[in-house]
GROMACS .gro file of C-alpha atoms in nm:
model
  441
    1MET     CA    1   2.572  -5.526  -0.264
    2SER     CA    2   2.345  -5.313  -0.483
    3ASN     CA    3   2.635  -5.116  -0.632
    4GLN     CA    4   2.670  -5.137  -1.009
    5TRP     CA    5   2.895  -4.957  -1.256
    6SER     CA    6   2.701  -4.710  -1.469
    7ASP     CA    7   2.862  -4.844  -1.788
    8ARG     CA    8   3.162  -5.032  -1.924
    9LEU     CA    9   3.377  -4.721  -1.966
   10SER     CA   10   3.323  -4.628  -1.602
   11PHE     CA   11   3.433  -4.976  -1.494
   12ILE     CA   12   3.752  -4.960  -1.703
   13VAL     CA   13   3.845  -4.601  -1.614
   14THR     CA   14   3.773  -4.633  -1.241
   15THR     CA   15   3.949  -4.968  -1.202
   16ALA     CA   16   4.244  -4.832  -1.400
   17ALA     CA   17   4.245  -4.531  -1.166
   18PHE     CA   18   4.271  -4.777  -0.875
   19SER     CA   19   4.568  -4.955  -1.039
   20VAL     CA   20   4.743  -4.636  -1.148
   21GLY     CA   21   4.888  -4.493  -0.830
   22LEU     CA   22   5.213  -4.398  -0.663
   23GLY     CA   23   5.340  -4.739  -0.770
   24ASN     CA   24   5.344  -4.617  -1.131
   25ILE     CA   25   5.498  -4.272  -1.091
   26TRP     CA   26   5.705  -4.309  -0.773
   27ARG     CA   27   5.795  -4.678  -0.739
   28PHE     CA   28   5.815  -4.800  -1.100
   29PRO     CA   29   6.087  -4.555  -1.214
   30TYR     CA   30   6.320  -4.625  -0.923
   31ILE     CA   31   6.270  -5.002  -0.957
   32VAL     CA   32   6.354  -4.967  -1.328
   33GLY     CA   33   6.659  -4.763  -1.230
   34GLU     CA   34   6.780  -5.033  -0.995
   35GLY     CA   35   6.701  -5.306  -1.251
   36GLY     CA   36   6.911  -5.172  -1.538
   37GLY     CA   37   6.663  -4.977  -1.752
   38GLY     CA   38   6.564  -5.146  -2.077
   39ALA     CA   39   6.647  -5.494  -1.946
   40PHE     CA   40   6.397  -5.454  -1.663
   41LEU     CA   41   6.137  -5.293  -1.889
   42LEU     CA   42   6.148  -5.581  -2.138
   43VAL     CA   43   6.107  -5.842  -1.863
   44TYR     CA   44   5.828  -5.640  -1.705
   45LEU     CA   45   5.628  -5.611  -2.028
   46ILE     CA   46   5.658  -5.984  -2.097
   47LEU     CA   47   5.543  -6.070  -1.745
   48ILE     CA   48   5.248  -5.829  -1.772
   49MET     CA   49   5.123  -6.024  -2.074
   50ILE     CA   50   5.187  -6.370  -1.933
   51ILE     CA   51   5.094  -6.319  -1.568
   52GLY     CA   52   4.956  -5.969  -1.504
   53ILE     CA   53   4.646  -5.983  -1.724
   54PRO     CA   54   4.545  -6.340  -1.622
   55ILE     CA   55   4.582  -6.288  -1.244
   56MET     CA   56   4.393  -5.958  -1.253
   57THR     CA   57   4.122  -6.123  -1.463
   58ILE     CA   58   4.091  -6.407  -1.211
   59GLU     CA   59   4.041  -6.174  -0.913
   60ILE     CA   60   3.786  -5.955  -1.092
   61SER     CA   61   3.598  -6.259  -1.224
   62LEU     CA   62   3.577  -6.413  -0.875
   63GLY     CA   63   3.412  -6.093  -0.756
   64ARG     CA   64   3.158  -6.111  -1.036
   65MET     CA   65   3.091  -6.482  -0.976
   66SER     CA   66   3.013  -6.415  -0.610
   67SER     CA   67   2.817  -6.091  -0.670
   68SER     CA   68   2.956  -5.995  -0.330
   69THR     CA   69   3.250  -5.815  -0.178
   70PRO     CA   70   3.546  -6.027  -0.059
   71LEU     CA   71   3.461  -6.070   0.310
   72ILE     CA   72   3.160  -6.284   0.217
   73GLY     CA   73   3.229  -6.348  -0.153
   74PHE     CA   74   3.487  -6.624  -0.104
   75GLY     CA   75   3.252  -6.799   0.137
   76LYS     CA   76   2.974  -6.797  -0.120
   77LEU     CA   77   3.203  -6.953  -0.380
   78SER     CA   78   3.340  -7.224  -0.152
   79ARG     CA   79   3.176  -7.456   0.097
   80HIS     CA   80   3.492  -7.476   0.308
   81SER     CA   81   3.503  -7.225   0.593
   82LEU     CA   82   3.881  -7.170   0.563
   83TRP     CA   83   3.851  -7.045   0.205
   84GLY     CA   84   3.566  -6.824   0.319
   85ARG     CA   85   3.813  -6.629   0.532
   86LEU     CA   86   4.046  -6.556   0.240
   87GLY     CA   87   3.892  -6.212   0.186
   88TRP     CA   88   4.022  -6.097   0.522
   89LEU     CA   89   4.383  -6.125   0.408
   90GLY     CA   90   4.324  -5.891   0.114
   91VAL     CA   91   4.117  -5.645   0.317
   92LEU     CA   92   4.375  -5.630   0.596
   93SER     CA   93   4.653  -5.587   0.340
   94ALA     CA   94   4.473  -5.292   0.181
   95GLN     CA   95   4.405  -5.132   0.519
   96LEU     CA   96   4.768  -5.158   0.629
   97ILE     CA   97   4.905  -5.037   0.295
   98MET     CA   98   4.680  -4.731   0.308
   99CYS     CA   99   4.819  -4.648   0.654
  100TYR     CA  100   5.159  -4.569   0.502
  101TYR     CA  101   5.033  -4.481   0.154
  102VAL     CA  102   4.861  -4.169   0.291
  103MET     CA  103   5.189  -4.062   0.454
  104ILE     CA  104   5.372  -4.077   0.119
  105LEU     CA  105   5.080  -3.894  -0.042
  106ALA     CA  106   5.113  -3.626   0.229
  107TRP     CA  107   5.480  -3.584   0.133
  108VAL     CA  108   5.364  -3.529  -0.226
  109VAL     CA  109   5.116  -3.261  -0.117
  110ILE     CA  110   5.386  -3.081   0.084
  111TYR     CA  111   5.633  -3.099  -0.206
  112PHE     CA  112   5.367  -2.962  -0.440
  113GLY     CA  113   5.314  -2.668  -0.206
  114GLU     CA  114   5.687  -2.604  -0.173
  115ASN     CA  115   5.741  -2.611  -0.549
  116TYR     CA  116   5.441  -2.387  -0.609
  117SER     CA  117   5.560  -2.134  -0.350
  118GLY     CA  118   5.918  -2.144  -0.477
  119ASN     CA  119   6.070  -2.273  -0.151
  120GLN     CA  120   6.235  -2.566  -0.327
  121ALA     CA  121   6.401  -2.339  -0.584
  122ILE     CA  122   6.616  -2.162  -0.324
  123LEU     CA  123   6.768  -2.486  -0.190
  124GLU     CA  124   7.112  -2.605  -0.294
  125THR     CA  125   7.134  -2.957  -0.433
  126ALA     CA  126   7.345  -3.070  -0.135
  127ASP     CA  127   7.065  -2.961   0.102
  128LEU     CA  128   6.783  -3.160  -0.063
  129GLU     CA  129   6.836  -3.482   0.130
  130ASN     CA  130   6.835  -3.302   0.464
  131HIS     CA  131   6.531  -3.108   0.350
  132PHE     CA  132   6.344  -3.431   0.272
  133THR     CA  133   6.435  -3.562   0.619
  134ALA     CA  134   6.304  -3.239   0.772
  135ILE     CA  135   5.975  -3.271   0.585
  136ALA     CA  136   5.933  -3.641   0.668
  137SER     CA  137   6.004  -3.578   1.038
  138ASP     CA  138   5.755  -3.289   1.070
  139SER     CA  139   5.494  -3.521   1.217
  140ARG     CA  140   5.239  -3.253   1.307
  141LYS     CA  141   5.230  -3.112   0.955
  142ILE     CA  142   5.208  -3.454   0.788
  143ILE     CA  143   4.928  -3.572   1.017
  144SER     CA  144   4.738  -3.250   0.945
  145VAL     CA  145   4.769  -3.309   0.569
  146ILE     CA  146   4.658  -3.672   0.611
  147PHE     CA  147   4.354  -3.560   0.810
  148GLY     CA  148   4.266  -3.309   0.538
  149MET     CA  149   4.300  -3.569   0.260
  150MET     CA  150   4.096  -3.825   0.449
  151THR     CA  151   3.822  -3.571   0.516
  152VAL     CA  152   3.795  -3.481   0.147
  153SER     CA  153   3.804  -3.851   0.054
  154PHE     CA  154   3.527  -3.925   0.304
  155PHE     CA  155   3.290  -3.676   0.147
  156ILE     CA  156   3.367  -3.796  -0.207
  157ILE     CA  157   3.301  -4.164  -0.128
  158ARG     CA  158   2.997  -4.064   0.080
  159GLN     CA  159   2.830  -3.960  -0.248
  160GLY     CA  160   2.812  -4.322  -0.368
  161LEU     CA  161   2.981  -4.533  -0.634
  162GLN     CA  162   2.849  -4.357  -0.943
  163ASP     CA  163   2.819  -3.999  -0.814
  164GLY     CA  164   3.133  -4.021  -0.604
  165LEU     CA  165   3.417  -4.254  -0.705
  166GLU     CA  166   3.320  -4.292  -1.073
  167ARG     CA  167   3.262  -3.923  -1.138
  168TYR     CA  168   3.573  -3.792  -0.962
  169SER     CA  169   3.795  -4.068  -1.102
  170LYS     CA  170   3.699  -3.972  -1.456
  171TYR     CA  171   3.785  -3.605  -1.399
  172MET     CA  172   4.113  -3.684  -1.225
  173MET     CA  173   4.218  -3.943  -1.483
  174LEU     CA  174   4.156  -3.690  -1.760
  175ALA     CA  175   4.372  -3.433  -1.582
  176PHE     CA  176   4.631  -3.703  -1.514
  177ILE     CA  177   4.653  -3.799  -1.884
  178VAL     CA  178   4.689  -3.436  -1.997
  179ILE     CA  179   4.967  -3.366  -1.745
  180LEU     CA  180   5.146  -3.695  -1.813
  181LEU     CA  181   5.150  -3.644  -2.190
  182GLY     CA  182   5.249  -3.279  -2.149
  183LEU     CA  183   5.549  -3.368  -1.932
  184ALA     CA  184   5.646  -3.649  -2.171
  185VAL     CA  185   5.655  -3.397  -2.457
  186TRP     CA  186   5.859  -3.157  -2.242
  187ALA     CA  187   6.115  -3.432  -2.173
  188THR     CA  188   6.184  -3.463  -2.547
  189THR     CA  189   6.310  -3.104  -2.553
  190LEU     CA  190   6.592  -3.165  -2.306
  191ASP     CA  191   6.951  -3.175  -2.426
  192GLY     CA  192   7.085  -3.527  -2.392
  193ALA     CA  193   6.741  -3.682  -2.360
  194ALA     CA  194   6.833  -3.937  -2.628
  195VAL     CA  195   7.081  -4.098  -2.388
  196GLY     CA  196   6.802  -4.150  -2.136
  197TYR     CA  197   6.571  -4.294  -2.401
  198ARG     CA  198   6.835  -4.543  -2.512
  199TRP     CA  199   6.908  -4.653  -2.156
  200TYR     CA  200   6.536  -4.692  -2.083
  201LEU     CA  201   6.412  -4.848  -2.407
  202MET     CA  202   6.710  -5.046  -2.541
  203PRO     CA  203   6.762  -5.359  -2.328
  204ASP     CA  204   7.107  -5.474  -2.228
  205PHE     CA  205   7.044  -5.848  -2.223
  206SER     CA  206   7.350  -5.908  -2.005
  207LYS     CA  207   7.165  -5.737  -1.718
  208ILE     CA  208   6.872  -5.980  -1.723
  209ASN     CA  209   6.905  -6.217  -1.429
  210LEU     CA  210   6.687  -6.385  -1.168
  211GLN     CA  211   6.685  -6.077  -0.943
  212VAL     CA  212   6.557  -5.858  -1.229
  213VAL     CA  213   6.279  -6.110  -1.298
  214LEU     CA  214   6.181  -6.126  -0.930
  215SER     CA  215   6.190  -5.747  -0.903
  216ALA     CA  216   5.967  -5.715  -1.212
  217LEU     CA  217   5.723  -5.970  -1.070
  218GLY     CA  218   5.707  -5.785  -0.739
  219GLN     CA  219   5.648  -5.451  -0.911
  220LEU     CA  220   5.381  -5.607  -1.132
  221PHE     CA  221   5.167  -5.719  -0.839
  222PHE     CA  222   5.224  -5.392  -0.651
  223SER     CA  223   5.131  -5.184  -0.955
  224ILE     CA  224   4.812  -5.351  -1.078
  225GLY     CA  225   4.683  -5.402  -0.724
  226VAL     CA  226   4.635  -5.779  -0.712
  227GLY     CA  227   4.568  -5.928  -0.369
  228MET     CA  228   4.428  -5.613  -0.206
  229ALA     CA  229   4.062  -5.726  -0.233
  230ILE     CA  230   3.968  -5.409  -0.422
  231ALA     CA  231   3.971  -5.574  -0.767
  232PHE     CA  232   3.745  -5.847  -0.622
  233ALA     CA  233   3.504  -5.582  -0.492
  234PHE     CA  234   3.508  -5.395  -0.823
  235GLY     CA  235   3.435  -5.723  -1.003
  236SER     CA  236   3.125  -5.765  -0.789
  237TYR     CA  237   2.990  -5.438  -0.933
  238THR     CA  238   2.988  -5.583  -1.288
  239ASN     CA  239   2.721  -5.794  -1.455
  240ASN     CA  240   2.747  -6.109  -1.665
  241LYS     CA  241   2.718  -5.911  -1.988
  242GLU     CA  242   3.051  -5.741  -1.920
  243ASN     CA  243   3.341  -5.868  -2.133
  244LEU     CA  244   3.588  -5.918  -1.850
  245ILE     CA  245   3.866  -6.044  -2.077
  246THR     CA  246   3.893  -5.731  -2.291
  247SER     CA  247   3.800  -5.494  -2.008
  248THR     CA  248   4.073  -5.629  -1.781
  249GLY     CA  249   4.313  -5.618  -2.074
  250TRP     CA  250   4.239  -5.248  -2.113
  251ILE     CA  251   4.278  -5.187  -1.739
  252VAL     CA  252   4.621  -5.351  -1.725
  253PHE     CA  253   4.724  -5.183  -2.052
  254ILE     CA  254   4.638  -4.837  -1.915
  255ASP     CA  255   4.822  -4.908  -1.590
  256THR     CA  256   5.132  -5.026  -1.780
  257LEU     CA  257   5.119  -4.744  -2.034
  258PHE     CA  258   5.115  -4.481  -1.761
  259ALA     CA  259   5.408  -4.643  -1.582
  260VAL     CA  260   5.608  -4.654  -1.906
  261LEU     CA  261   5.521  -4.289  -1.980
  262ALA     CA  262   5.643  -4.192  -1.633
  263GLY     CA  263   5.980  -4.340  -1.727
  264LEU     CA  264   5.978  -4.139  -2.051
  265ILE     CA  265   5.957  -3.826  -1.837
  266ILE     CA  266   6.199  -3.912  -1.560
  267PHE     CA  267   6.491  -4.088  -1.730
  268PRO     CA  268   6.552  -3.835  -2.011
  269ALA     CA  269   6.557  -3.565  -1.743
  270ILE     CA  270   6.797  -3.761  -1.523
  271PHE     CA  271   7.042  -3.836  -1.803
  272SER     CA  272   7.020  -3.480  -1.935
  273PHE     CA  273   7.171  -3.358  -1.609
  274GLY     CA  274   7.419  -3.643  -1.569
  275LEU     CA  275   7.251  -3.789  -1.261
  276SER     CA  276   7.224  -4.154  -1.157
  277PRO     CA  277   6.903  -4.344  -1.240
  278ASP     CA  278   6.954  -4.595  -0.958
  279SER     CA  279   6.907  -4.364  -0.661
  280GLY     CA  280   6.624  -4.575  -0.521
  281PRO     CA  281   6.315  -4.434  -0.343
  282ASN     CA  282   6.481  -4.090  -0.333
  283LEU     CA  283   6.452  -4.068  -0.712
  284ILE     CA  284   6.137  -3.853  -0.697
  285PHE     CA  285   6.182  -3.651  -0.381
  286ILE     CA  286   6.551  -3.566  -0.420
  287THR     CA  287   6.682  -3.640  -0.769
  288MET     CA  288   6.386  -3.495  -0.964
  289VAL     CA  289   6.363  -3.196  -0.729
  290SER     CA  290   6.731  -3.122  -0.795
  291ILE     CA  291   6.655  -3.123  -1.170
  292PHE     CA  292   6.363  -2.883  -1.136
  293GLY     CA  293   6.588  -2.653  -0.932
  294ARG     CA  294   6.824  -2.620  -1.230
  295LEU     CA  295   6.558  -2.536  -1.488
  296GLU     CA  296   6.441  -2.190  -1.588
  297TYR     CA  297   6.076  -2.290  -1.542
  298GLY     CA  298   6.153  -2.547  -1.274
  299GLN     CA  299   5.907  -2.402  -1.022
  300LEU     CA  300   5.617  -2.450  -1.263
  301LEU     CA  301   5.734  -2.790  -1.389
  302GLY     CA  302   5.796  -2.916  -1.036
  303SER     CA  303   5.447  -2.810  -0.931
  304ILE     CA  304   5.292  -2.986  -1.230
  305PHE     CA  305   5.498  -3.299  -1.165
  306PHE     CA  306   5.389  -3.328  -0.801
  307LEU     CA  307   5.029  -3.255  -0.901
  308LEU     CA  308   5.061  -3.554  -1.134
  309LEU     CA  309   5.187  -3.766  -0.844
  310PHE     CA  310   4.901  -3.650  -0.623
  311LEU     CA  311   4.633  -3.733  -0.880
  312ALA     CA  312   4.780  -4.081  -0.925
  313GLY     CA  313   4.788  -4.148  -0.552
  314PHE     CA  314   4.456  -3.986  -0.462
  315THR     CA  315   4.253  -4.189  -0.713
  316SER     CA  316   4.398  -4.508  -0.563
  317LEU     CA  317   4.313  -4.388  -0.212
  318LEU     CA  318   3.952  -4.322  -0.316
  319SER     CA  319   3.925  -4.666  -0.480
  320ASN     CA  320   4.055  -4.838  -0.169
  321LEU     CA  321   3.810  -4.651   0.051
  322GLN     CA  322   3.522  -4.751  -0.175
  323GLY     CA  323   3.615  -5.119  -0.188
  324LEU     CA  324   3.692  -5.144   0.183
  325LYS     CA  325   3.381  -4.954   0.285
  326ASP     CA  326   3.159  -5.180   0.077
  327SER     CA  327   3.333  -5.491   0.213
  328PHE     CA  328   3.257  -5.404   0.576
  329GLN     CA  329   2.909  -5.281   0.490
  330ASP     CA  330   2.838  -5.609   0.313
  331LYS     CA  331   2.986  -5.827   0.588
  332TYR     CA  332   2.829  -5.664   0.893
  333ASN     CA  333   2.519  -5.502   0.740
  334LEU     CA  334   2.643  -5.158   0.843
  335SER     CA  335   2.511  -4.831   0.709
  336SER     CA  336   2.724  -4.677   0.436
  337PHE     CA  337   2.815  -4.390   0.671
  338ASN     CA  338   2.929  -4.614   0.957
  339ALA     CA  339   3.128  -4.847   0.732
  340LEU     CA  340   3.304  -4.552   0.569
  341LEU     CA  341   3.367  -4.390   0.906
  342PHE     CA  342   3.528  -4.711   1.035
  343VAL     CA  343   3.755  -4.756   0.731
  344SER     CA  344   3.857  -4.388   0.719
  345GLY     CA  345   3.917  -4.383   1.093
  346PHE     CA  346   4.130  -4.699   1.082
  347ILE     CA  347   4.354  -4.556   0.809
  348THR     CA  348   4.382  -4.211   0.969
  349ILE     CA  349   4.463  -4.343   1.316
  350GLY     CA  350   4.683  -4.620   1.177
  351SER     CA  351   4.890  -4.367   0.983
  352ILE     CA  352   4.999  -4.184   1.301
  353PRO     CA  353   5.257  -4.440   1.425
  354VAL     CA  354   5.377  -4.473   1.065
  355VAL     CA  355   5.440  -4.099   1.045
  356PHE     CA  356   5.646  -4.114   1.364
  357SER     CA  357   5.880  -4.362   1.193
  358TYR     CA  358   6.075  -4.054   1.084
  359SER     CA  359   6.093  -3.892   1.428
  360ASP     CA  360   6.415  -3.885   1.628
  361ASN     CA  361   6.287  -4.146   1.875
  362SER     CA  362   6.098  -4.375   1.639
  363VAL     CA  363   5.972  -4.707   1.773
  364GLN     CA  364   6.161  -5.011   1.645
  365LEU     CA  365   5.976  -5.340   1.591
  366PHE     CA  366   6.188  -5.641   1.492
  367GLY     CA  367   6.466  -5.400   1.402
  368MET     CA  368   6.242  -5.192   1.172
  369THR     CA  369   6.040  -4.876   1.198
  370VAL     CA  370   5.661  -4.908   1.186
  371PHE     CA  371   5.675  -4.791   0.823
  372GLY     CA  372   5.944  -5.044   0.737
  373LEU     CA  373   5.759  -5.326   0.913
  374LEU     CA  374   5.427  -5.256   0.739
  375ASP     CA  375   5.598  -5.222   0.402
  376TYR     CA  376   5.776  -5.555   0.455
  377LEU     CA  377   5.468  -5.740   0.581
  378THR     CA  378   5.236  -5.620   0.306
  379ASN     CA  379   5.460  -5.618   0.000
  380LYS     CA  380   5.687  -5.912   0.080
  381ILE     CA  381   5.443  -6.148   0.252
  382MET     CA  382   5.074  -6.057   0.256
  383LEU     CA  383   5.019  -5.950  -0.107
  384PRO     CA  384   5.216  -6.240  -0.262
  385LEU     CA  385   5.050  -6.485  -0.023
  386ASN     CA  386   4.703  -6.354  -0.100
  387GLY     CA  387   4.776  -6.354  -0.474
  388LEU     CA  388   4.898  -6.714  -0.446
  389LEU     CA  389   4.586  -6.823  -0.257
  390ILE     CA  390   4.356  -6.641  -0.502
  391ALA     CA  391   4.529  -6.816  -0.793
  392ILE     CA  392   4.492  -7.155  -0.622
  393PHE     CA  393   4.131  -7.077  -0.534
  394GLY     CA  394   4.045  -6.989  -0.894
  395ALA     CA  395   4.235  -7.274  -1.055
  396TYR     CA  396   4.160  -7.559  -0.813
  397VAL     CA  397   3.870  -7.470  -0.581
  398ILE     CA  398   3.649  -7.311  -0.849
  399GLY     CA  399   3.821  -7.518  -1.116
  400TYR     CA  400   3.972  -7.406  -1.444
  401GLU     CA  401   3.682  -7.516  -1.665
  402LYS     CA  402   3.419  -7.339  -1.452
  403LEU     CA  403   3.636  -7.027  -1.432
  404LYS     CA  404   3.690  -7.034  -1.809
  405ALA     CA  405   3.317  -7.070  -1.877
  406HIS     CA  406   3.243  -6.774  -1.652
  407LEU     CA  407   3.510  -6.557  -1.815
  408GLU     CA  408   3.363  -6.626  -2.158
  409LEU     CA  409   3.025  -6.486  -2.047
  410GLY     CA  410   2.978  -6.160  -2.231
  411ALA     CA  411   3.301  -6.217  -2.421
  412GLU     CA  412   3.118  -6.239  -2.753
  413ASN     CA  413   3.333  -6.447  -2.989
  414ILE     CA  414   3.644  -6.445  -2.769
  415LYS     CA  415   3.754  -6.786  -2.649
  416ILE     CA  416   4.028  -6.844  -2.393
  417GLY     CA  417   4.317  -7.042  -2.538
  418ASN     CA  418   4.433  -7.365  -2.378
  419TYR     CA  419   4.759  -7.195  -2.275
  420TRP     CA  420   4.561  -7.007  -2.008
  421LYS     CA  421   4.512  -7.339  -1.830
  422TYR     CA  422   4.885  -7.380  -1.777
  423ILE     CA  423   4.930  -7.013  -1.685
  424ILE     CA  424   4.651  -7.019  -1.427
  425LYS     CA  425   4.723  -7.364  -1.281
  426TRP     CA  426   5.102  -7.361  -1.283
  427ILE     CA  427   5.287  -7.048  -1.395
  428ILE     CA  428   5.105  -6.795  -1.174
  429PRO     CA  429   5.110  -7.005  -0.851
  430ILE     CA  430   5.477  -7.098  -0.897
  431SER     CA  431   5.572  -6.735  -0.970
  432LEU     CA  432   5.393  -6.612  -0.661
  433LEU     CA  433   5.546  -6.886  -0.450
  434ILE     CA  434   5.892  -6.776  -0.565
  435ILE     CA  435   5.814  -6.409  -0.484
  436LEU     CA  436   5.685  -6.508  -0.140
  437PHE     CA  437   5.987  -6.728  -0.067
  438ASN     CA  438   6.226  -6.457  -0.190
  439GLY     CA  439   6.056  -6.197   0.030
  440ILE     CA  440   6.072  -6.412   0.342
  441ILE     CA  441   6.440  -6.501   0.309
   0.00000   0.00000   0.00000
């Protein structure tokens, strides 16, 4: 591929925009809520340092080593044909995830519109769950929103890496930061916010158990985007002068910081109104909406909050389109237009049966809706499996010493400590094997 980042800042900001998505603002808070607050957060931060940064660095570095996108990059790095097919697992995972990701993003767009128009404000708290069900089951409206988002995304990515994804990601990340910090400041003004801060930031060590560790590991890989082939593709856009160690550190730091800040908005608000933090996936679409309905400026705050969610999700959608488009273009020598049309069409058409998961007569596959099945396959099996195979590929097929030497290119005076050898060769593969086994059973 001829694509190259315009500079180091663009690489860091755009890759961080890929990592920062609905997983940070929607999924992270409810996983923290189910995991006991501060106990989960402490485990998560430790695992980010020990596992998150190294595994993300490995995937990005493999992309740079191959100078190719994943569908041909793994084949260039290995002489064995089986390893050459590894890129397909990540690409397929990303495609399937985007099929239901755009549906959730469509919910966000609809909720933004309802908050902005004031429709949410007139609902009683008891009606919010039924209202969410009504929105999720309005298939025609959701498909229309998905089509609109995919059309806008198509024209942005059509402009190229630097003029399209890079440029728009920078603008949206700037808006995202301003809104995120503004809402975090607002949360400090709430009566009883201190209770939420204590629950979120002060760990109760008695709540740390194997399930919390596994949950934190699962969230880690979902959040930073390992195993979706996009980090590999983004690595192929870098040159050997790029300091991948510090750049990846910044990317993972930004992703983690934004997730933590999301908790500093949500949990003070929840505890201020005496609500439960462990309400699961409904935390954003029902619990937070009920809070905005009780506030004097709730209509404005709700609109800003869902705009924040949209920016987080839309930047990730754009990044996936870019990486997937380049992967197919690279593999089959397609024109940029045709590759983008194929990827966009696959996601748009693939989202339709997912949307109908919330209809009255939804199709059941293996006892699950299409949405439930795709979520299970990708997050419980495909992503952990791909992460495991990438870790094995880097540590044993490429070899630790060769991988280390490549990582130290452009790293100035930074040298990788010997402890990385044990993390890369043992800790990461074993952790991913445990996640995979736990997901299957």
